[in-house]
Amino acid sequence: MSPGATGLKWSALINPVTRDAPRNRLHLSIVEALNAFLIQVRETERNLMERDMYVYEVCKPFLLLMNCNQ
């Protein structure tokens, strides 16, 4: 039986994935954007932690003085 007899087109039989290509590209773009966002969040958190440690080290003598006076 030929594909024409079943009512199917050759393009649908040969490569059905090409019909989903725009949707696949959209999904890939969303995943890439989320990945970039998560990397940025992780870097920001690390920078904040480093800043907090720096501030703590700078203020440590003053914190010790304040605790000694109580």
PDB file of C-alpha atoms in Angstrom:
ATOM      1  CA  MET A   1       0.000   0.000   0.000  1.00  0.00           C
ATOM      2  CA  SER A   2       1.381   3.359  -0.955  1.00  0.00           C
ATOM      3  CA  PRO A   3       1.372   6.401   1.378  1.00  0.00           C
ATOM      4  CA  GLY A   4      -0.989   8.165  -1.017  1.00  0.00           C
ATOM      5  CA  ALA A   5      -3.587   5.459  -0.502  1.00  0.00           C
ATOM      6  CA  THR A   6      -3.621   6.018   3.255  1.00  0.00           C
ATOM      7  CA  GLY A   7      -3.989   9.767   2.912  1.00  0.00           C
ATOM      8  CA  LEU A   8      -0.591  10.520   4.499  1.00  0.00           C
ATOM      9  CA  LYS A   9       1.814  12.937   2.886  1.00  0.00           C
ATOM     10  CA  TRP A  10       5.426  11.965   2.286  1.00  0.00           C
ATOM     11  CA  SER A  11       6.689  14.905   4.309  1.00  0.00           C
ATOM     12  CA  ALA A  12       4.818  13.644   7.382  1.00  0.00           C
ATOM     13  CA  LEU A  13       6.328  10.189   6.970  1.00  0.00           C
ATOM     14  CA  ILE A  14       9.877  11.279   6.216  1.00  0.00           C
ATOM     15  CA  ASN A  15      10.578  13.698   9.048  1.00  0.00           C
ATOM     16  CA  PRO A  16       7.818  14.572  11.531  1.00  0.00           C
ATOM     17  CA  VAL A  17      10.373  16.277  13.803  1.00  0.00           C
ATOM     18  CA  THR A  18      10.709  19.240  11.445  1.00  0.00           C
ATOM     19  CA  ARG A  19       7.147  20.284  12.267  1.00  0.00           C
ATOM     20  CA  ASP A  20       8.163  20.633  15.922  1.00  0.00           C
ATOM     21  CA  ALA A  21      11.397  22.515  15.205  1.00  0.00           C
ATOM     22  CA  PRO A  22      10.042  25.987  16.154  1.00  0.00           C
ATOM     23  CA  ARG A  23       8.631  24.613  19.400  1.00  0.00           C
ATOM     24  CA  ASN A  24      11.894  22.799  20.151  1.00  0.00           C
ATOM     25  CA  ARG A  25      13.863  26.006  19.545  1.00  0.00           C
ATOM     26  CA  LEU A  26      11.526  27.878  21.892  1.00  0.00           C
ATOM     27  CA  HIS A  27      11.971  25.262  24.605  1.00  0.00           C
ATOM     28  CA  LEU A  28      15.738  25.352  24.149  1.00  0.00           C
ATOM     29  CA  SER A  29      15.729  29.148  24.415  1.00  0.00           C
ATOM     30  CA  ILE A  30      13.736  28.968  27.651  1.00  0.00           C
ATOM     31  CA  VAL A  31      16.109  26.381  29.134  1.00  0.00           C
ATOM     32  CA  GLU A  32      19.158  28.444  28.143  1.00  0.00           C
ATOM     33  CA  ALA A  33      17.647  31.593  29.676  1.00  0.00           C
ATOM     34  CA  LEU A  34      16.860  29.785  32.935  1.00  0.00           C
ATOM     35  CA  ASN A  35      20.359  28.342  33.034  1.00  0.00           C
ATOM     36  CA  ALA A  36      21.919  31.794  32.578  1.00  0.00           C
ATOM     37  CA  PHE A  37      19.643  33.199  35.289  1.00  0.00           C
ATOM     38  CA  LEU A  38      20.597  30.461  37.765  1.00  0.00           C
ATOM     39  CA  ILE A  39      24.301  31.022  37.091  1.00  0.00           C
ATOM     40  CA  GLN A  40      23.810  34.739  37.735  1.00  0.00           C
ATOM     41  CA  VAL A  41      21.939  34.042  40.990  1.00  0.00           C
ATOM     42  CA  ARG A  42      24.683  31.683  42.158  1.00  0.00           C
ATOM     43  CA  GLU A  43      27.400  34.238  41.353  1.00  0.00           C
ATOM     44  CA  THR A  44      25.449  36.995  43.119  1.00  0.00           C
ATOM     45  CA  GLU A  45      25.016  34.841  46.226  1.00  0.00           C
ATOM     46  CA  ARG A  46      28.737  34.064  46.264  1.00  0.00           C
ATOM     47  CA  ASN A  47      29.589  37.761  45.874  1.00  0.00           C
ATOM     48  CA  LEU A  48      27.226  38.669  48.724  1.00  0.00           C
ATOM     49  CA  MET A  49      28.784  36.048  50.977  1.00  0.00           C
ATOM     50  CA  GLU A  50      32.284  37.310  50.158  1.00  0.00           C
ATOM     51  CA  ARG A  51      31.181  40.891  50.838  1.00  0.00           C
ATOM     52  CA  ASP A  52      29.633  39.892  54.156  1.00  0.00           C
ATOM     53  CA  MET A  53      32.833  38.116  55.189  1.00  0.00           C
ATOM     54  CA  TYR A  54      34.888  41.179  54.233  1.00  0.00           C
ATOM     55  CA  VAL A  55      32.600  43.491  56.211  1.00  0.00           C
ATOM     56  CA  TYR A  56      32.780  41.135  59.179  1.00  0.00           C
ATOM     57  CA  GLU A  57      36.588  41.039  59.059  1.00  0.00           C
ATOM     58  CA  VAL A  58      36.782  44.837  58.832  1.00  0.00           C
ATOM     59  CA  CYS A  59      34.291  45.366  61.660  1.00  0.00           C
ATOM     60  CA  LYS A  60      35.547  42.531  63.867  1.00  0.00           C
ATOM     61  CA  PRO A  61      37.718  44.736  66.138  1.00  0.00           C
ATOM     62  CA  PHE A  62      34.838  47.146  66.692  1.00  0.00           C
ATOM     63  CA  LEU A  63      32.453  44.293  67.421  1.00  0.00           C
ATOM     64  CA  LEU A  64      34.887  42.903  69.979  1.00  0.00           C
ATOM     65  CA  LEU A  65      35.213  46.329  71.617  1.00  0.00           C
ATOM     66  CA  MET A  66      31.449  46.704  71.815  1.00  0.00           C
ATOM     67  CA  ASN A  67      31.082  43.267  73.406  1.00  0.00           C
ATOM     68  CA  CYS A  68      33.803  43.995  75.974  1.00  0.00           C
ATOM     69  CA  ASN A  69      32.035  47.126  77.183  1.00  0.00           C
ATOM     70  CA  GLN A  70      28.790  45.347  77.976  1.00  0.00           C
TER      71      GLN A  70
END
